[in-house]
Amino acid sequence: MAIVAGVLLAGGLPAAADEPSTGSLTGSVSSPSGDVHRTGTVTAYEVNAAGESFDGGRTTEIGSDGRFSFPTLPAGEYKLWIRADARGVLDEYWGDASSEAEAATLTVPAGGAAPSPSIQLDSAGIVSGTVTHYDRTPYPGGRAFLTLLPGGYSSPGWPFSREAVADDEGRFSFDSLVEGSYRIRYAPPLDTSRRPEPSETDVVFRVGRSQIVSGVTARVWNATDVRGTVTDARGELAGDADVVLHYRDGQSLSTTTDIRGRYAFSYVHPGEATLAFRDDDESSWTWLGGGSSKASTRWLALVDDVVESSQQLRPRAFSGLQVGVSGDAYVGNTLFGGGHGGNYETTRAIQWLANGLPIAGATRDELLLTAAQRGARIAVRVTWSQPGYATVVKTSAATSPVVAGTLTAPRPTVRGTPAAGATIAAQPGNWTRGTQLSYQWYASGKKINGATKSTYKVASALVGKNITVTVTGKKAGYTTNSKGSKATAKVALSATPTISGSAKVGQKLTAKPGRWTSGTRLSYQWYANGRAISKATKSTFTVPSNLKGKKITVKVTGTKSGYATVSTTSRATAAVAARR
């Protein structure tokens, strides 16, 4: 769809006092095939200068002729949301966009009609795939559940879930899909006598506008739970023991036991498998049946809902204890530290130290260095304790002294047109969080007295000079940093034009540009009710009869090498009267 930009009044000048504050908007909607689209609604959202909507919008129906109309709208900038209400057709924002942020903006002029948009909707997406058994053969009757993920579509209220059943060749499809991110979950047929695997076959993917996604395929199977109890050599429950389920084809799954020595592998796929166990002291493996190697293990056929298999382990040994710190020692950086070793009963307490003294509240695995630690050497102390074991305290090696941090300091930019009387603004960029920023403006390298705010109204005395701004950041514990912007074009002198002559059919109107920078090349464009008049680009304009009843304005644009280009627009004339 074409995007027609509105004409803005230069320098923020208000419209004439007698100019109407409302306008109108009409347009048409067609289907993806180009035929008239006869259903749905169009909502107009008024937006601010950043293109963000700030009201609930105004909605109108799409007529049987495919047209829609807003007879009265407040003058301003708008984005349009088209809801198709038709199978296989995609809702969208004007500008062929699926989100408000990407949508095109349309101007409704005061007292006039906006350009009439012709909107052709897009086809919705299609997803197809195959459901197979675990051995990759087709699974007739296998089910696929399609869900639109949260945030996957710009229109509220659209999240949904749909089901498709595979045909005799295991194939399925979903149509009429909006753009967004989807998840497909697969399951065996409803008439199976065993539990289906519920989640490991989930597939997440994205469907673009009108996109056909094929080959979304996954295996499904009936699930088996393998579970049991692990005890140590003394017959006591072995908590936090390693358990590995090995398939004959080389696949494996791992878990650990709970405090009661229980383990469980839930929803595993069919096949022949065995188990290996190891206590948390990294001792040798014990295979199912008590053997020391896989060659002597007992194999399980995973063909039932639940397979119970318990095992007693060989004697266990305790793991070694280690402590350390990682990371660079400067303000603003995070150090990581702590201890390793022990088992499920072990309690591990952490305390960070600065020059050997505890840092209040620093008892987690990480430490954010602040200005308070500048110059100190940092270490971490870990205490391991467990009933029946001696308490062990280990302290890491200390870091080098903490040095000042370096502020993130991007180069600032200047926003706005450097013209006499205009206000320009410094855009500092993203500095380190918490940085205090100050500003200083310069004219051709010379400091401008008193110009120390983030914005600056350009003085007329600076015509012909280049403007820059320097941003300085300060934060405790960090090195002060300053960054200067690139120089703007030279400051230009401009004026708001006026129109002389009588606004009547056949009369000549003359643009009076006012005072501009010496040597500035001026160009002209005349407008009727805010729309540019073709070939009306001279300083004078004779009003033709077809403009009767419309208001005339003229825009003057000044250009000069090395200077800022400035455009200003006159106030509107009275409505053009007929020739007497």
Coordinates of C-alpha atoms in Angstrom, one line a residue:
M1 CA 0.0 0.0 0.0
A2 CA 1.2 3.5 -0.8
I3 CA 2.1 5.7 2.2
V4 CA 1.2 9.5 1.8
A5 CA 2.9 11.7 4.3
G6 CA 1.2 14.9 5.6
V7 CA 2.7 18.4 5.4
L8 CA 3.9 19.7 8.7
L9 CA 4.0 23.4 9.5
A10 CA 7.6 24.5 10.0
G11 CA 8.7 25.7 13.4
G12 CA 5.6 24.2 15.0
L13 CA 3.3 27.2 13.9
P14 CA -0.4 26.6 14.7
A15 CA -3.0 26.6 11.9
A16 CA -5.1 29.6 11.2
A17 CA -7.6 30.4 13.9
D18 CA -10.6 29.8 11.6
E19 CA -9.3 26.5 10.2
P20 CA -11.5 23.4 11.0
S21 CA -10.1 20.9 13.5
T22 CA -11.6 17.8 11.8
G23 CA -11.2 16.0 8.5
S24 CA -12.4 12.8 6.8
L25 CA -11.1 9.5 5.6
T26 CA -12.5 6.9 3.1
G27 CA -10.9 3.9 1.4
S28 CA -11.4 0.4 0.0
V29 CA -10.5 -3.1 0.9
S30 CA -9.9 -6.0 -1.5
S31 CA -9.2 -9.7 -0.9
P32 CA -5.9 -11.5 -1.7
S33 CA -7.3 -12.4 -5.2
G34 CA -8.1 -8.7 -5.9
D35 CA -11.9 -9.1 -5.5
V36 CA -13.9 -6.8 -3.3
H37 CA -13.7 -7.7 0.4
R38 CA -17.1 -7.4 2.0
T39 CA -16.6 -8.3 5.7
G40 CA -14.7 -7.1 8.7
T41 CA -13.9 -3.7 10.2
V42 CA -11.4 -0.9 10.0
T43 CA -10.1 0.9 13.1
A44 CA -8.3 4.2 13.0
Y45 CA -5.8 4.8 15.9
E46 CA -4.6 8.4 16.3
V47 CA -0.8 8.4 16.9
N48 CA 1.8 10.8 18.4
A49 CA 5.0 12.0 16.8
A50 CA 6.7 8.7 17.7
G51 CA 4.0 6.8 15.8
E52 CA 2.5 5.3 19.0
S53 CA -1.3 5.2 19.5
F54 CA -2.8 7.1 22.4
D55 CA -6.5 6.5 22.2
G56 CA -8.9 3.5 21.9
G57 CA -9.3 4.1 18.2
R58 CA -12.5 4.6 16.1
T59 CA -14.0 1.6 14.2
T60 CA -16.2 1.4 11.2
E61 CA -17.6 -1.6 9.2
I62 CA -16.4 -2.6 5.7
G63 CA -19.4 -2.3 3.4
S64 CA -20.7 -4.8 0.8
D65 CA -18.9 -2.7 -1.8
G66 CA -15.6 -3.1 0.0
R67 CA -15.4 0.5 1.1
F68 CA -15.2 2.1 4.5
S69 CA -15.6 5.6 5.7
F70 CA -14.8 7.9 8.6
P71 CA -16.9 11.1 7.8
T72 CA -15.4 12.9 10.8
L73 CA -12.0 12.5 12.4
P74 CA -9.9 14.9 14.5
A75 CA -7.1 16.2 12.3
G76 CA -3.8 14.4 13.0
E77 CA -1.7 11.3 12.2
Y78 CA -3.4 7.8 12.1
K79 CA -2.6 4.1 11.7
L80 CA -5.3 1.8 10.4
W81 CA -6.0 -1.8 11.6
I82 CA -8.0 -4.0 9.2
R83 CA -9.8 -7.0 10.7
A84 CA -10.8 -9.3 7.8
D85 CA -13.2 -11.6 9.6
A86 CA -12.8 -14.2 6.8
R87 CA -11.2 -17.6 6.7
G88 CA -7.8 -17.8 4.9
V89 CA -7.4 -14.0 5.0
L90 CA -4.9 -12.2 7.3
D91 CA -5.7 -9.2 9.4
E92 CA -3.2 -6.4 9.1
Y93 CA -2.2 -2.8 9.7
W94 CA -2.2 -0.4 6.8
G95 CA 1.3 -0.5 5.2
D96 CA 1.2 -4.3 4.9
A97 CA 2.3 -4.6 8.5
S98 CA 1.5 -7.1 11.2
S99 CA 2.3 -4.8 14.2
E100 CA 1.5 -1.2 15.1
A101 CA 5.2 -0.3 15.2
E102 CA 5.6 -1.4 11.5
A103 CA 2.4 0.3 10.3
A104 CA 2.4 3.2 7.9
T105 CA 1.1 6.6 9.1
L106 CA -1.7 8.5 7.3
T107 CA -2.4 12.2 7.7
V108 CA -6.0 13.5 8.2
P109 CA -5.8 17.2 7.4
A110 CA -7.9 19.8 9.2
G111 CA -10.9 20.7 7.1
G112 CA -10.1 18.2 4.3
A113 CA -10.0 14.6 3.3
A114 CA -7.1 12.2 3.8
P115 CA -5.7 10.4 0.7
S116 CA -8.0 7.3 0.1
P117 CA -6.0 4.1 0.8
S118 CA -6.7 1.1 -1.3
I119 CA -5.9 -2.0 0.9
Q120 CA -5.3 -5.5 -0.5
L121 CA -5.3 -8.1 2.2
D122 CA -2.9 -11.1 2.3
S123 CA -3.6 -14.8 2.5
A124 CA -3.1 -16.5 5.8
G125 CA -0.4 -19.1 6.5
I126 CA -0.5 -22.9 6.1
V127 CA 1.4 -25.5 8.2
S128 CA 1.7 -29.2 7.2
G129 CA 3.7 -32.1 8.4
T130 CA 3.7 -35.8 9.3
V131 CA 3.2 -37.8 12.5
T132 CA 5.3 -41.0 12.7
H133 CA 5.9 -43.8 15.2
Y134 CA 9.2 -43.8 17.1
D135 CA 10.6 -46.0 14.3
R136 CA 9.7 -43.2 11.8
T137 CA 6.9 -45.2 10.1
P138 CA 3.6 -43.2 9.4
Y139 CA 1.2 -43.1 12.3
P140 CA -2.4 -42.9 11.0
G141 CA -4.7 -41.2 13.6
G142 CA -1.7 -39.5 15.3
R143 CA -2.8 -36.1 16.6
A144 CA -1.1 -32.7 16.3
F145 CA -2.1 -29.7 18.5
L146 CA -1.2 -26.2 17.2
T147 CA -0.9 -23.3 19.6
L148 CA -0.2 -19.6 18.9
L149 CA 2.4 -18.5 21.4
P150 CA 1.9 -15.4 23.6
G151 CA 3.1 -12.3 21.8
G152 CA 3.0 -14.1 18.5
Y153 CA 0.4 -11.8 16.9
S154 CA -0.3 -8.1 17.2
S155 CA -4.1 -8.3 17.5
P156 CA -5.4 -8.9 21.1
G157 CA -7.6 -11.9 21.7
W158 CA -6.2 -14.1 19.0
P159 CA -4.2 -16.8 20.9
F160 CA -5.8 -20.2 20.1
S161 CA -5.2 -23.9 20.0
R162 CA -6.3 -26.3 17.2
E163 CA -6.1 -30.1 16.7
A164 CA -5.5 -32.1 13.5
V165 CA -5.7 -35.9 13.0
A166 CA -3.2 -37.5 10.7
D167 CA -4.5 -39.4 7.6
D168 CA -3.6 -42.9 6.5
E169 CA -0.1 -41.7 5.6
G170 CA 0.4 -39.8 8.8
R171 CA -0.1 -36.4 7.2
F172 CA -1.8 -33.4 8.7
S173 CA -2.3 -29.7 8.0
F174 CA -3.5 -26.4 9.5
D175 CA -4.7 -23.4 7.4
S176 CA -5.9 -19.9 7.9
L177 CA -3.0 -19.0 10.2
V178 CA -2.0 -15.5 11.2
E179 CA 1.7 -14.4 11.3
G180 CA 3.4 -15.4 14.6
S181 CA 5.3 -18.0 16.6
Y182 CA 3.6 -21.4 17.0
R183 CA 4.1 -24.6 19.0
I184 CA 3.0 -28.1 17.8
R185 CA 2.5 -30.9 20.3
Y186 CA 2.0 -34.4 19.1
A187 CA 0.2 -37.4 20.6
P188 CA -0.8 -40.9 19.6
P189 CA -4.4 -41.7 18.6
L190 CA -7.1 -41.4 21.3
D191 CA -7.9 -45.1 21.1
T192 CA -4.5 -46.3 22.3
S193 CA -4.5 -48.3 25.5
R194 CA -1.3 -46.8 26.9
R195 CA -0.2 -43.3 28.0
P196 CA 1.0 -41.0 25.2
E197 CA 4.3 -39.1 25.4
P198 CA 3.1 -35.5 26.1
S199 CA 5.8 -33.0 25.6
E200 CA 9.2 -34.1 24.3
T201 CA 8.0 -33.9 20.7
D202 CA 7.0 -30.2 21.0
V203 CA 8.1 -28.2 17.9
V204 CA 8.4 -24.4 18.0
F205 CA 8.6 -22.4 14.8
R206 CA 7.5 -19.1 13.1
V207 CA 5.0 -18.6 10.3
G208 CA 5.5 -15.5 8.2
R209 CA 2.8 -13.5 6.4
S210 CA 1.0 -15.8 3.9
Q211 CA 3.8 -18.4 4.4
I212 CA 3.5 -22.1 3.7
V213 CA 5.5 -24.1 6.2
S214 CA 5.8 -27.8 5.3
G215 CA 7.7 -30.8 6.6
V216 CA 7.0 -30.1 10.3
T217 CA 7.4 -33.7 11.4
A218 CA 7.9 -35.5 14.7
R219 CA 7.7 -38.9 16.2
V220 CA 5.3 -39.9 18.9
W221 CA 5.1 -43.0 21.0
N222 CA 3.5 -44.6 24.1
A223 CA 5.5 -43.8 27.2
T224 CA 7.2 -45.9 29.8
D225 CA 8.3 -44.8 33.3
V226 CA 11.5 -46.5 34.6
R227 CA 11.9 -46.1 38.3
G228 CA 13.3 -47.6 41.4
T229 CA 15.3 -47.2 44.6
V230 CA 19.1 -47.0 45.0
T231 CA 20.9 -48.0 48.3
D232 CA 24.5 -47.8 49.2
A233 CA 26.7 -50.8 50.3
R234 CA 25.4 -50.5 53.9
G235 CA 21.8 -50.8 52.7
E236 CA 21.0 -47.1 53.4
L237 CA 19.2 -44.9 50.9
A238 CA 21.6 -43.3 48.5
G239 CA 20.5 -39.7 47.8
D240 CA 21.9 -37.7 45.0
A241 CA 23.3 -40.8 43.2
D242 CA 23.8 -40.7 39.5
V243 CA 21.5 -42.9 37.4
V244 CA 21.9 -43.4 33.6
L245 CA 19.5 -45.1 31.3
H246 CA 21.4 -46.7 28.3
Y247 CA 19.6 -47.8 25.1
R248 CA 21.1 -50.5 22.9
D249 CA 21.2 -48.1 20.0
G250 CA 23.6 -45.8 22.0
Q251 CA 21.1 -43.2 23.3
S252 CA 21.2 -42.3 27.0
L253 CA 19.3 -40.3 29.6
S254 CA 20.5 -39.3 33.1
T255 CA 19.1 -38.2 36.4
T256 CA 19.8 -38.3 40.2
T257 CA 18.1 -39.9 43.1
D258 CA 16.1 -37.9 45.6
I259 CA 16.6 -37.9 49.4
R260 CA 14.7 -41.2 49.7
G261 CA 17.1 -42.8 47.1
R262 CA 14.3 -42.9 44.5
Y263 CA 14.9 -42.2 40.8
A264 CA 12.5 -41.9 37.9
F265 CA 12.8 -41.6 34.1
S266 CA 9.3 -40.4 32.9
Y267 CA 7.8 -40.8 29.5
V268 CA 10.8 -42.6 27.9
H269 CA 10.5 -44.0 24.4
P270 CA 10.2 -47.8 23.5
G271 CA 13.3 -50.0 23.1
E272 CA 15.7 -52.2 25.0
A273 CA 17.7 -50.5 27.8
T274 CA 19.8 -51.0 30.9
L275 CA 20.8 -48.9 33.9
A276 CA 24.1 -47.8 35.4
F277 CA 24.4 -46.2 38.9
R278 CA 27.1 -44.2 40.7
D279 CA 27.2 -42.6 44.1
D280 CA 28.0 -38.9 44.4
D281 CA 31.6 -39.5 45.3
E282 CA 32.5 -40.3 41.6
S283 CA 33.2 -44.0 42.4
S284 CA 33.0 -46.6 39.7
W285 CA 29.7 -47.4 38.0
T286 CA 27.4 -50.3 39.2
W287 CA 25.4 -51.8 36.4
L288 CA 21.9 -53.2 36.7
G289 CA 22.3 -56.7 38.3
G290 CA 25.3 -55.6 40.3
G291 CA 28.0 -56.1 37.7
S292 CA 31.0 -53.8 37.2
S293 CA 30.7 -53.6 33.4
K294 CA 28.1 -53.2 30.7
A295 CA 29.0 -56.6 29.3
S296 CA 27.4 -58.3 32.4
T297 CA 24.4 -56.0 32.8
R298 CA 20.7 -57.0 32.7
W299 CA 18.6 -55.6 29.9
L300 CA 15.0 -54.2 30.2
A301 CA 12.3 -54.3 27.5
L302 CA 10.4 -50.9 27.7
V303 CA 7.0 -52.1 26.6
D304 CA 4.9 -51.5 29.7
D305 CA 3.6 -48.3 31.3
V306 CA 5.9 -48.7 34.3
V307 CA 9.2 -50.7 34.8
E308 CA 10.5 -51.0 38.4
S309 CA 14.2 -51.7 38.9
S310 CA 16.2 -51.1 42.1
Q311 CA 19.9 -51.5 42.7
Q312 CA 22.4 -51.6 45.6
L313 CA 25.7 -49.7 45.1
R314 CA 29.3 -50.5 46.0
P315 CA 30.9 -48.4 48.8
R316 CA 31.0 -44.5 48.1
A317 CA 33.8 -42.0 48.6
F318 CA 33.6 -38.2 49.3
S319 CA 34.3 -35.6 46.7
G320 CA 37.2 -33.1 47.1
L321 CA 36.4 -29.4 48.1
Q322 CA 37.5 -26.5 45.9
V323 CA 37.1 -22.7 46.1
G324 CA 37.9 -19.9 43.6
V325 CA 37.1 -16.5 42.1
S326 CA 36.7 -15.5 38.5
G327 CA 36.3 -12.1 36.8
D328 CA 38.3 -8.9 36.5
A329 CA 38.5 -6.6 39.5
Y330 CA 37.1 -3.2 38.5
V331 CA 34.2 -1.2 39.7
G332 CA 30.9 -2.1 38.0
N333 CA 32.1 -5.7 37.1
T334 CA 30.6 -8.9 38.7
L335 CA 32.9 -11.4 40.3
F336 CA 31.8 -15.1 40.5
G337 CA 33.1 -17.3 43.2
G338 CA 32.2 -20.2 45.5
G339 CA 33.0 -23.7 46.4
H340 CA 32.6 -27.1 44.8
G341 CA 32.3 -30.6 46.4
G342 CA 30.2 -32.2 49.1
N343 CA 26.9 -34.0 48.6
Y344 CA 23.1 -33.5 48.9
E345 CA 23.4 -33.1 52.7
T346 CA 26.2 -30.6 52.6
T347 CA 25.5 -27.0 53.6
R348 CA 27.7 -24.4 51.7
A349 CA 28.0 -20.9 53.2
I350 CA 29.7 -18.1 51.2
Q351 CA 31.3 -14.8 52.4
W352 CA 33.1 -12.3 50.2
L353 CA 36.1 -10.5 51.7
A354 CA 37.7 -7.1 51.0
N355 CA 41.3 -7.0 52.3
G356 CA 40.5 -9.9 54.4
L357 CA 37.4 -8.4 56.1
P358 CA 33.8 -9.5 55.4
I359 CA 31.7 -7.4 53.1
A360 CA 28.3 -6.9 54.7
G361 CA 25.5 -8.9 52.9
A362 CA 27.9 -10.4 50.3
T363 CA 26.9 -14.1 50.8
R364 CA 25.9 -15.2 47.3
D365 CA 27.9 -16.8 44.4
E366 CA 28.4 -13.4 42.7
L367 CA 29.6 -10.0 43.9
L368 CA 29.0 -6.7 42.0
L369 CA 32.0 -4.5 42.7
T370 CA 31.1 -0.9 43.9
A371 CA 33.0 2.2 44.7
A372 CA 33.3 1.0 48.3
Q373 CA 35.6 -1.8 47.1
R374 CA 37.9 0.4 45.0
G375 CA 41.5 -0.3 45.9
A376 CA 40.7 -3.5 47.9
R377 CA 41.8 -7.1 47.2
I378 CA 38.8 -9.4 46.9
A379 CA 38.5 -13.0 48.0
V380 CA 35.7 -15.5 48.8
R381 CA 35.5 -17.7 51.8
V382 CA 33.4 -20.9 51.7
T383 CA 32.3 -23.0 54.7
W384 CA 31.1 -26.6 54.2
S385 CA 29.2 -28.2 57.0
Q386 CA 27.2 -31.5 57.3
P387 CA 26.1 -33.6 60.2
G388 CA 28.8 -36.2 61.0
Y389 CA 31.5 -34.3 59.1
A390 CA 34.1 -31.8 60.3
T391 CA 33.4 -28.2 59.2
V392 CA 35.8 -27.1 56.5
V393 CA 36.7 -23.5 55.7
K394 CA 38.6 -22.6 52.5
T395 CA 39.5 -19.1 51.3
S396 CA 40.4 -18.3 47.6
A397 CA 43.4 -16.4 46.5
A398 CA 42.8 -12.6 46.5
T399 CA 42.3 -10.6 43.3
S400 CA 44.5 -7.7 42.3
P401 CA 43.4 -4.3 43.8
V402 CA 40.0 -3.2 42.4
V403 CA 40.5 -0.3 39.9
A404 CA 38.1 2.4 38.8
G405 CA 35.4 1.4 36.3
T406 CA 35.1 2.7 32.8
L407 CA 31.9 4.4 31.9
T408 CA 30.0 3.4 28.8
A409 CA 30.2 6.6 26.8
P410 CA 28.7 6.7 23.3
R411 CA 29.2 9.7 21.0
P412 CA 26.3 12.1 21.3
T413 CA 24.3 13.4 18.4
V414 CA 22.3 16.6 17.8
R415 CA 18.7 16.3 16.9
G416 CA 16.8 19.2 15.1
T417 CA 17.5 21.7 12.4
P418 CA 20.2 24.3 13.3
A419 CA 18.3 27.4 12.3
A420 CA 18.1 30.7 14.1
G421 CA 15.3 30.6 16.7
A422 CA 15.0 26.8 16.5
T423 CA 15.5 24.5 19.5
I424 CA 17.9 21.6 19.0
A425 CA 18.5 18.7 21.5
A426 CA 21.4 16.6 22.5
Q427 CA 20.9 12.8 22.3
P428 CA 23.5 11.4 24.7
G429 CA 23.0 7.7 23.9
N430 CA 23.1 4.9 26.5
W431 CA 25.6 5.5 29.3
T432 CA 26.4 3.2 32.2
R433 CA 23.3 3.0 34.4
G434 CA 23.3 5.7 37.2
T435 CA 25.7 8.0 35.4
Q436 CA 25.2 11.8 36.0
L437 CA 25.3 13.7 32.7
S438 CA 26.1 17.3 32.1
Y439 CA 26.1 19.3 28.8
Q440 CA 28.0 22.1 27.1
W441 CA 27.1 23.6 23.7
Y442 CA 29.7 25.1 21.3
A443 CA 29.5 27.4 18.2
S444 CA 32.3 26.6 15.8
G445 CA 34.4 25.2 18.7
K446 CA 33.8 28.2 21.1
K447 CA 31.9 27.5 24.3
I448 CA 28.4 29.2 24.4
N449 CA 28.0 30.8 27.7
G450 CA 25.1 29.4 29.7
A451 CA 24.3 26.7 27.2
T452 CA 24.5 23.8 29.6
K453 CA 21.2 22.0 29.2
S454 CA 20.3 19.1 27.0
T455 CA 18.4 21.4 24.7
Y456 CA 19.5 24.7 23.2
K457 CA 17.5 27.5 21.4
V458 CA 19.8 28.7 18.6
A459 CA 20.6 32.4 18.9
S460 CA 20.4 34.5 15.7
A461 CA 24.0 35.7 16.4
L462 CA 25.2 32.2 15.5
V463 CA 24.1 32.3 11.9
G464 CA 26.9 30.8 9.8
K465 CA 28.5 28.8 12.7
N466 CA 28.6 25.0 13.3
I467 CA 27.0 23.7 16.5
T468 CA 28.4 20.9 18.6
V469 CA 27.6 19.5 22.1
T470 CA 29.9 17.8 24.6
V471 CA 28.3 15.3 27.1
T472 CA 30.3 14.6 30.3
G473 CA 29.4 11.6 32.6
K474 CA 30.3 11.2 36.2
K475 CA 29.7 8.3 38.6
A476 CA 31.3 7.3 41.9
G477 CA 34.1 4.7 41.4
Y478 CA 34.3 5.4 37.7
T479 CA 36.7 7.5 35.6
T480 CA 34.9 10.7 34.4
N481 CA 34.4 10.6 30.6
S482 CA 33.4 13.2 28.0
K483 CA 32.2 12.7 24.4
G484 CA 31.6 15.4 21.8
S485 CA 29.2 15.2 18.9
K486 CA 29.9 15.8 15.2
A487 CA 29.4 19.4 14.0
T488 CA 26.1 20.3 12.5
A489 CA 25.7 22.2 9.3
K490 CA 26.1 26.0 9.6
V491 CA 23.2 27.8 11.3
A492 CA 20.8 29.2 8.7
L493 CA 18.7 32.3 8.9
S494 CA 15.1 31.7 7.8
A495 CA 11.7 33.4 7.9
T496 CA 8.1 32.4 7.7
P497 CA 6.7 33.4 4.3
T498 CA 3.6 35.4 3.7
I499 CA 1.2 35.5 0.7
S500 CA 0.1 38.7 -1.0
G501 CA -2.7 39.0 -3.4
S502 CA -6.4 38.2 -3.3
A503 CA -7.5 34.5 -3.0
K504 CA -9.8 34.5 -5.9
V505 CA -10.1 32.5 -9.1
G506 CA -7.8 34.0 -11.8
Q507 CA -5.9 36.3 -9.3
K508 CA -2.1 36.1 -8.9
L509 CA -0.7 35.3 -5.5
T510 CA 2.9 36.2 -4.6
A511 CA 5.0 34.5 -1.9
K512 CA 7.0 36.9 0.2
P513 CA 9.8 34.8 1.7
G514 CA 11.1 37.2 4.3
R515 CA 14.7 37.5 5.3
W516 CA 17.0 34.4 4.8
T517 CA 20.8 33.9 5.0
S518 CA 22.5 35.9 2.3
G519 CA 23.2 33.7 -0.8
T520 CA 20.4 31.2 0.1
R521 CA 18.7 29.6 -2.9
L522 CA 15.0 29.6 -2.4
S523 CA 12.5 27.2 -3.9
Y524 CA 8.7 27.3 -3.7
Q525 CA 5.8 24.8 -3.6
W526 CA 2.2 25.9 -3.4
Y527 CA -0.5 23.8 -1.7
A528 CA -4.3 23.7 -1.8
N529 CA -5.9 22.4 1.4
G530 CA -2.5 20.9 2.3
R531 CA -2.0 19.0 -1.0
A532 CA 0.8 20.0 -3.3
I533 CA -0.3 21.7 -6.5
S534 CA 1.4 20.1 -9.5
K535 CA 4.0 22.4 -11.2
A536 CA 3.2 25.3 -8.8
T537 CA 6.9 25.9 -7.9
K538 CA 7.4 29.6 -8.6
S539 CA 7.2 32.6 -6.3
T540 CA 3.9 33.6 -7.9
F541 CA 0.8 31.5 -8.5
T542 CA -2.3 32.3 -10.5
V543 CA -5.3 30.6 -8.9
P544 CA -7.2 28.3 -11.3
S545 CA -11.0 27.8 -11.1
N546 CA -10.7 24.1 -9.9
L547 CA -9.3 25.4 -6.5
K548 CA -12.5 27.3 -5.7
G549 CA -13.3 26.9 -2.0
K550 CA -9.9 25.7 -1.0
K551 CA -7.3 27.4 1.1
I552 CA -3.8 28.2 -0.3
T553 CA -0.4 27.9 1.4
V554 CA 3.1 28.2 0.2
K555 CA 6.2 26.4 1.5
V556 CA 9.6 28.0 1.0
T557 CA 12.8 25.9 1.2
G558 CA 16.2 27.5 1.6
T559 CA 19.4 25.7 0.7
K560 CA 23.0 27.0 0.8
S561 CA 26.2 24.9 0.6
G562 CA 27.4 24.1 4.1
Y563 CA 24.3 25.4 5.8
A564 CA 21.3 23.6 7.2
T565 CA 18.4 23.2 4.8
V566 CA 15.3 24.9 6.2
S567 CA 11.6 24.7 5.1
T568 CA 8.9 27.1 6.4
T569 CA 5.2 27.3 5.4
S570 CA 2.9 30.3 5.3
R571 CA -0.4 30.6 7.0
A572 CA -3.4 29.6 4.8
T573 CA -5.3 32.1 2.8
A574 CA -9.1 32.4 3.1
A575 CA -11.0 29.9 0.9
V576 CA -10.6 30.8 -2.8
A577 CA -13.6 32.8 -4.0
A578 CA -15.1 32.9 -7.4
R579 CA -14.1 35.5 -10.0
R580 CA -16.4 38.5 -9.8

